[in-house]
CSV table of C-alpha atoms in Angstrom, one decimal:
chain,number,residue,atom,x,y,z
A,1,MET,CA,40.9,3.5,97.3
A,2,TRP,CA,40.9,7.2,98.2
A,3,CYS,CA,44.2,7.7,96.4
A,4,LYS,CA,43.0,6.1,93.2
A,5,ILE,CA,39.8,8.1,93.1
A,6,THR,CA,41.8,11.3,93.8
A,7,PHE,CA,44.0,10.5,90.9
A,8,VAL,CA,41.0,10.2,88.6
A,9,PHE,CA,39.7,13.6,89.7
A,10,HIS,CA,43.1,15.2,89.0
A,11,ALA,CA,43.0,13.6,85.6
A,12,GLN,CA,40.2,16.0,84.8
A,13,GLU,CA,42.6,18.9,84.9
A,14,ASN,CA,45.6,17.2,83.3
A,15,VAL,CA,46.1,18.6,79.7
A,16,ARG,CA,49.2,16.4,78.9
A,17,LEU,CA,48.0,13.0,79.8
A,18,LYS,CA,47.2,11.1,76.6
A,19,LYS,CA,47.2,7.4,77.7
A,20,CYS,CA,46.1,6.1,81.1
A,21,ASN,CA,46.1,2.5,82.3
A,22,LEU,CA,43.9,2.0,85.3
A,23,ALA,CA,43.3,-1.7,84.8
A,24,TRP,CA,43.0,-4.1,87.7
A,25,ASN,CA,42.8,-1.5,90.4
A,26,GLY,CA,39.5,-2.7,91.9
A,27,PHE,CA,37.8,0.7,91.8
A,28,GLY,CA,34.3,-0.8,92.0
A,29,PRO,CA,31.2,1.3,91.4
A,30,GLU,CA,32.3,4.4,93.4
A,31,GLY,CA,35.6,4.6,91.5
A,32,GLY,CA,33.8,3.9,88.2
A,33,VAL,CA,31.6,6.9,88.7
A,34,ALA,CA,34.7,9.0,89.4
A,35,ILE,CA,36.2,7.8,86.2
A,36,ALA,CA,33.1,8.6,84.2
A,37,ASP,CA,33.0,12.1,85.7
A,38,ALA,CA,36.7,12.6,84.8
A,39,LEU,CA,36.1,11.5,81.3
A,40,MET,CA,33.3,14.0,80.9
A,41,THR,CA,35.6,17.0,81.4
A,42,ASN,CA,39.1,15.7,80.3
A,43,ASN,CA,39.8,16.9,76.8
A,44,SER,CA,43.3,15.5,76.3
A,45,LEU,CA,43.0,11.8,77.2
A,46,GLN,CA,43.0,9.6,74.1
A,47,ASP,CA,43.5,6.0,75.3
A,48,ILE,CA,42.2,4.6,78.6
A,49,ASP,CA,42.2,1.0,80.0
A,50,ILE,CA,39.7,0.4,82.9
A,51,SER,CA,39.6,-3.4,82.6
A,52,GLY,CA,39.1,-5.5,85.7
A,53,ASN,CA,37.8,-2.8,88.0
A,54,ARG,CA,34.5,-4.5,89.0
A,55,LEU,CA,32.3,-1.9,87.4
A,56,SER,CA,28.6,-2.5,87.5
A,57,ALA,CA,26.3,-2.2,84.5
A,58,ASP,CA,25.0,1.2,85.7
A,59,VAL,CA,28.6,2.5,85.9
A,60,ALA,CA,29.4,1.1,82.5
A,61,ILE,CA,26.5,3.1,81.1
A,62,LYS,CA,27.8,6.2,82.8
A,63,VAL,CA,31.2,5.7,81.3
A,64,ALA,CA,29.7,5.1,77.8
A,65,LYS,CA,27.7,8.4,78.1
A,66,ALA,CA,30.8,10.2,79.3
A,67,ILE,CA,32.9,9.1,76.2
A,68,MET,CA,30.0,10.0,73.9
A,69,ASN,CA,30.6,13.6,75.0
A,70,ASN,CA,34.4,13.3,74.7
A,71,ASP,CA,35.6,13.7,71.1
A,72,ASN,CA,39.2,12.9,72.0
A,73,ILE,CA,38.8,9.3,73.3
A,74,ARG,CA,40.1,6.9,70.6
A,75,THR,CA,40.5,3.7,72.7
A,76,LEU,CA,38.6,2.5,75.7
A,77,LYS,CA,39.4,-0.9,77.1
A,78,VAL,CA,36.9,-2.4,79.4
A,79,GLY,CA,37.0,-6.1,80.3
A,80,MET,CA,36.8,-8.5,83.2
């Protein structure tokens, strides 16, 4: 799990990454919060898939708030 979350934090600084598929990695709530934090500051990512990561309702709300502040996100896939 540590590697996955570390990747998400590095995504904050990546200016070339446009699409990211993190589906079915089993992040859970802790990883979901890291994803939300990364989405708050990443200005290059346009498409992200975080389906199947066991995100709680609270984490889903954090992700939603994060993308509200990110004008570049075009597509966010979230599913079971």
